[in-house]
Amino acid sequence: MKRTVLGIEGTAWNLSAAIVNENDVIAEVTHTYVPPIGGIHPREAAQHHAKFASYVIEKVLEEAEKKGVSLSLIAGVAFSQGPGLGACLRTVATAARALSLSLGVPLIGVNHCLAHIEVGRWKTPARDPVTLYVSGANSQVLAYNMGKYRVFGETLDIGLGNALDKFARSAGLTHPGGPKIEELARKSKNYIPMPYVVKGMDLSFSGLATAATDALTKASLEDVCYSFQETAFSMVVEVTERALAHTGKKEVLLAGGVGANMRLREMLKIMCEERGASFYVPEKRFMGDNGAMIAYLGLLMLNSGNILSIENSHVNPNFRPDSVKVTWINEDELKGDT
Ligand code: ATP
Ligand code: FE2
């Protein structure tokens, strides 16, 4: 029987528990916090996670049991240790500690950003990619180099998804704004100049969100949505391309909820074709926040002896992916035949 790990994600809206082995997701149960109005309220999201933690855990165990994976086969409990909203992280960590103690199995603290990358390496043919991770709160370009995932570029203020959502709210669109902006943008080809802010390899989106809101007084919503997307996506594609050139890697992996956007995918694909690189997008269920990615990286970490003592299991809302020593990658295999 293959080793299985249970993982719990809960950095923001999504509370999700999953059980995986090295081949596949055995079971996954998600319960999402939906605010009555507006954006996320950290305390309410944490209360949601506290209320539904036992539900998602019991249900995922029940579903795994139906597939022949009983409680006694679970070899470890992994949780998102950060980055994310402190109150949400603490709630999920408490549930994970209790479960690991009651099952008598190791506890594994997973970096949420790295889990997005590893699930992509698991569920697509990408082996050693430059990853563009764009979600609500995060926007980063990462790649593996000598024992760590390095951050080649990142947002200096808000994430791209939050910038889209912020502008959408100001335009009277409901949350989440990303998909609505994408739909409206398809109806225009009229580009209005917007602030394009790439500083070195880093990005800034908050000025763009404000400029887009201001532009609504003189231009149509469709034109502004189109121009916002073209500007923001060109910025992230530029940084991704420069990371490819700098590292000499030959693959790009897209991760995070904003990765659902077809125009962003198209722009990345064109850039990759021009550079002779391969472009990979995982199935939608593995792109946004999901428990499977936490369980899977938890499994890789457990297999390489990377576990936590309860005393060292504090959460870290600013947990940087480049602070993690990567114990689960064999460099010879990476160099292999890519
Ligand atoms: P994280 O904790 O990683 O920041 P998150 O809570 O923001 O995650 P995700 O599901 O990764 O959750 O991303 C949600 C974001 O993705 C929202 O900002 C949403 O507007 C954006 N988004 C979703 N679909 C699209 C789309 N088609 N185009 C652009 N943005 C989109
Ligand atoms: Fe995420």
PDB file of C-alpha atoms in Angstrom, residues 71-197:
ATOM      1  CA  LEU A  71      -7.353   5.906   9.165  1.00  0.00           C
ATOM      2  CA  SER A  72      -4.496   3.604  10.108  1.00  0.00           C
ATOM      3  CA  LEU A  73      -2.900   4.110   6.668  1.00  0.00           C
ATOM      4  CA  ILE A  74      -2.447   7.864   7.077  1.00  0.00           C
ATOM      5  CA  ALA A  75       1.262   8.493   7.568  1.00  0.00           C
ATOM      6  CA  GLY A  76       1.259  12.231   8.220  1.00  0.00           C
ATOM      7  CA  VAL A  77      -0.832  15.392   8.612  1.00  0.00           C
ATOM      8  CA  ALA A  78       0.198  18.456   6.587  1.00  0.00           C
ATOM      9  CA  PHE A  79      -1.137  22.002   6.854  1.00  0.00           C
ATOM     10  CA  SER A  80      -0.566  25.397   5.216  1.00  0.00           C
ATOM     11  CA  GLN A  81       1.814  27.146   7.593  1.00  0.00           C
ATOM     12  CA  GLY A  82       1.730  30.384   5.565  1.00  0.00           C
ATOM     13  CA  PRO A  83       1.688  32.824   3.911  1.00  0.00           C
ATOM     14  CA  GLY A  84      -1.898  33.853   4.540  1.00  0.00           C
ATOM     15  CA  LEU A  85      -4.289  35.480   6.968  1.00  0.00           C
ATOM     16  CA  GLY A  86      -3.032  34.929  10.530  1.00  0.00           C
ATOM     17  CA  ALA A  87      -6.404  34.075  12.066  1.00  0.00           C
ATOM     18  CA  CYS A  88      -7.208  31.556   9.311  1.00  0.00           C
ATOM     19  CA  LEU A  89      -3.758  29.962   9.514  1.00  0.00           C
ATOM     20  CA  ARG A  90      -3.992  29.544  13.301  1.00  0.00           C
ATOM     21  CA  THR A  91      -7.372  27.854  13.074  1.00  0.00           C
ATOM     22  CA  VAL A  92      -6.169  25.338  10.508  1.00  0.00           C
ATOM     23  CA  ALA A  93      -2.894  24.713  12.379  1.00  0.00           C
ATOM     24  CA  THR A  94      -4.842  23.941  15.570  1.00  0.00           C
ATOM     25  CA  ALA A  95      -6.955  21.362  13.743  1.00  0.00           C
ATOM     26  CA  ALA A  96      -3.854  19.810  12.128  1.00  0.00           C
ATOM     27  CA  ARG A  97      -1.965  19.548  15.440  1.00  0.00           C
ATOM     28  CA  ALA A  98      -4.925  17.880  17.129  1.00  0.00           C
ATOM     29  CA  LEU A  99      -5.303  15.399  14.280  1.00  0.00           C
ATOM     30  CA  SER A 100      -1.604  14.550  14.149  1.00  0.00           C
ATOM     31  CA  LEU A 101      -1.568  13.946  17.912  1.00  0.00           C
ATOM     32  CA  SER A 102      -4.681  11.818  17.879  1.00  0.00           C
ATOM     33  CA  LEU A 103      -3.468   9.708  14.934  1.00  0.00           C
ATOM     34  CA  GLY A 104       0.058   9.556  16.366  1.00  0.00           C
ATOM     35  CA  VAL A 105       1.650  10.580  13.026  1.00  0.00           C
ATOM     36  CA  PRO A 106       4.090  13.383  12.088  1.00  0.00           C
ATOM     37  CA  LEU A 107       2.980  16.958  11.513  1.00  0.00           C
ATOM     38  CA  ILE A 108       4.232  18.682   8.352  1.00  0.00           C
ATOM     39  CA  GLY A 109       4.271  22.476   7.835  1.00  0.00           C
ATOM     40  CA  VAL A 110       3.833  23.361   4.179  1.00  0.00           C
ATOM     41  CA  ASN A 111       4.628  26.645   2.422  1.00  0.00           C
ATOM     42  CA  HIS A 112       1.493  27.493   0.444  1.00  0.00           C
ATOM     43  CA  CYS A 113       3.340  29.029  -2.563  1.00  0.00           C
ATOM     44  CA  LEU A 114       5.595  25.996  -2.944  1.00  0.00           C
ATOM     45  CA  ALA A 115       2.560  23.713  -2.790  1.00  0.00           C
ATOM     46  CA  HIS A 116       1.151  25.519  -5.862  1.00  0.00           C
ATOM     47  CA  ILE A 117       4.408  24.770  -7.712  1.00  0.00           C
ATOM     48  CA  GLU A 118       4.722  21.152  -6.612  1.00  0.00           C
ATOM     49  CA  VAL A 119       1.136  20.263  -7.500  1.00  0.00           C
ATOM     50  CA  GLY A 120       1.854  21.696 -10.952  1.00  0.00           C
ATOM     51  CA  ARG A 121       4.993  19.573 -11.289  1.00  0.00           C
ATOM     52  CA  TRP A 122       2.909  16.586 -10.199  1.00  0.00           C
ATOM     53  CA  LYS A 123      -0.096  17.115 -12.448  1.00  0.00           C
ATOM     54  CA  THR A 124       1.604  18.431 -15.610  1.00  0.00           C
ATOM     55  CA  PRO A 125       4.769  17.265 -17.399  1.00  0.00           C
ATOM     56  CA  ALA A 126       6.678  20.341 -16.078  1.00  0.00           C
ATOM     57  CA  ARG A 127       9.878  19.279 -14.309  1.00  0.00           C
ATOM     58  CA  ASP A 128      11.991  22.346 -13.689  1.00  0.00           C
ATOM     59  CA  PRO A 129       9.821  25.326 -14.601  1.00  0.00           C
ATOM     60  CA  VAL A 130       9.776  29.044 -14.038  1.00  0.00           C
ATOM     61  CA  THR A 131       6.443  29.396 -12.191  1.00  0.00           C
ATOM     62  CA  LEU A 132       4.155  32.398 -12.475  1.00  0.00           C
ATOM     63  CA  TYR A 133       1.951  32.269  -9.370  1.00  0.00           C
ATOM     64  CA  VAL A 134      -0.837  34.843  -9.577  1.00  0.00           C
ATOM     65  CA  SER A 135      -3.728  34.716  -7.124  1.00  0.00           C
ATOM     66  CA  GLY A 136      -5.709  37.183  -5.032  1.00  0.00           C
ATOM     67  CA  ALA A 137      -3.048  37.906  -2.454  1.00  0.00           C
ATOM     68  CA  ASN A 138       0.090  36.651  -4.214  1.00  0.00           C
ATOM     69  CA  SER A 139       1.987  37.482  -7.387  1.00  0.00           C
ATOM     70  CA  GLN A 140       5.404  35.914  -7.742  1.00  0.00           C
ATOM     71  CA  VAL A 141       7.775  34.488 -10.321  1.00  0.00           C
ATOM     72  CA  LEU A 142       9.716  31.567  -8.851  1.00  0.00           C
ATOM     73  CA  ALA A 143      12.212  28.948  -9.982  1.00  0.00           C
ATOM     74  CA  TYR A 144      14.373  26.290  -8.352  1.00  0.00           C
ATOM     75  CA  ASN A 145      18.072  26.955  -7.979  1.00  0.00           C
ATOM     76  CA  MET A 146      20.566  25.122  -5.768  1.00  0.00           C
ATOM     77  CA  GLY A 147      18.439  23.838  -2.906  1.00  0.00           C
ATOM     78  CA  LYS A 148      15.786  26.537  -2.823  1.00  0.00           C
ATOM     79  CA  TYR A 149      12.978  28.027  -4.852  1.00  0.00           C
ATOM     80  CA  ARG A 150      14.134  31.580  -5.542  1.00  0.00           C
ATOM     81  CA  VAL A 151      11.736  34.473  -5.985  1.00  0.00           C
ATOM     82  CA  PHE A 152      12.837  36.201  -9.185  1.00  0.00           C
ATOM     83  CA  GLY A 153      10.190  38.880  -9.063  1.00  0.00           C
ATOM     84  CA  GLU A 154       7.097  39.705  -7.031  1.00  0.00           C
ATOM     85  CA  THR A 155       4.528  42.356  -6.323  1.00  0.00           C
ATOM     86  CA  LEU A 156       5.669  45.210  -4.129  1.00  0.00           C
ATOM     87  CA  ASP A 157       2.096  45.977  -3.038  1.00  0.00           C
ATOM     88  CA  ILE A 158      -1.102  44.000  -3.741  1.00  0.00           C
ATOM     89  CA  GLY A 159      -1.564  40.754  -5.680  1.00  0.00           C
ATOM     90  CA  LEU A 160      -2.856  40.878  -9.255  1.00  0.00           C
ATOM     91  CA  GLY A 161      -6.154  39.204  -8.273  1.00  0.00           C
ATOM     92  CA  ASN A 162      -6.758  41.732  -5.512  1.00  0.00           C
ATOM     93  CA  ALA A 163      -6.051  44.563  -7.965  1.00  0.00           C
ATOM     94  CA  LEU A 164      -8.629  43.125 -10.385  1.00  0.00           C
ATOM     95  CA  ASP A 165     -11.148  42.638  -7.554  1.00  0.00           C
ATOM     96  CA  LYS A 166     -10.563  46.140  -6.190  1.00  0.00           C
ATOM     97  CA  PHE A 167     -11.134  47.767  -9.566  1.00  0.00           C
ATOM     98  CA  ALA A 168     -14.156  45.534 -10.192  1.00  0.00           C
ATOM     99  CA  ARG A 169     -15.748  46.622  -6.915  1.00  0.00           C
ATOM    100  CA  SER A 170     -15.254  50.277  -7.813  1.00  0.00           C
ATOM    101  CA  ALA A 171     -16.981  49.590 -11.144  1.00  0.00           C
ATOM    102  CA  GLY A 172     -19.961  48.019  -9.364  1.00  0.00           C
ATOM    103  CA  LEU A 173     -19.112  44.431 -10.351  1.00  0.00           C
ATOM    104  CA  THR A 174     -19.595  41.659  -7.804  1.00  0.00           C
ATOM    105  CA  HIS A 175     -16.790  39.668  -6.201  1.00  0.00           C
ATOM    106  CA  PRO A 176     -14.688  37.977  -7.506  1.00  0.00           C
ATOM    107  CA  GLY A 177     -14.033  40.538 -10.209  1.00  0.00           C
ATOM    108  CA  GLY A 178     -11.458  38.629 -12.280  1.00  0.00           C
ATOM    109  CA  PRO A 179     -13.868  36.520 -14.350  1.00  0.00           C
ATOM    110  CA  LYS A 180     -16.230  39.475 -14.975  1.00  0.00           C
ATOM    111  CA  ILE A 181     -13.358  41.686 -16.126  1.00  0.00           C
ATOM    112  CA  GLU A 182     -12.215  38.921 -18.476  1.00  0.00           C
ATOM    113  CA  GLU A 183     -15.663  38.709 -20.051  1.00  0.00           C
ATOM    114  CA  LEU A 184     -16.003  42.477 -20.490  1.00  0.00           C
ATOM    115  CA  ALA A 185     -12.440  42.788 -21.843  1.00  0.00           C
ATOM    116  CA  ARG A 186     -13.315  40.401 -24.680  1.00  0.00           C
ATOM    117  CA  LYS A 187     -15.711  43.012 -26.042  1.00  0.00           C
ATOM    118  CA  SER A 188     -13.015  45.653 -26.641  1.00  0.00           C
ATOM    119  CA  LYS A 189      -9.813  46.186 -28.599  1.00  0.00           C
ATOM    120  CA  ASN A 190      -9.421  49.835 -27.700  1.00  0.00           C
ATOM    121  CA  TYR A 191      -6.324  50.320 -25.557  1.00  0.00           C
ATOM    122  CA  ILE A 192      -6.229  53.252 -23.128  1.00  0.00           C
ATOM    123  CA  PRO A 193      -2.745  53.912 -21.672  1.00  0.00           C
ATOM    124  CA  MET A 194      -2.409  52.639 -18.080  1.00  0.00           C
ATOM    125  CA  PRO A 195       0.510  52.742 -15.611  1.00  0.00           C
ATOM    126  CA  TYR A 196       2.885  49.905 -16.472  1.00  0.00           C
ATOM    127  CA  VAL A 197       5.000  49.419 -13.343  1.00  0.00           C
TER     128      VAL A 197
END
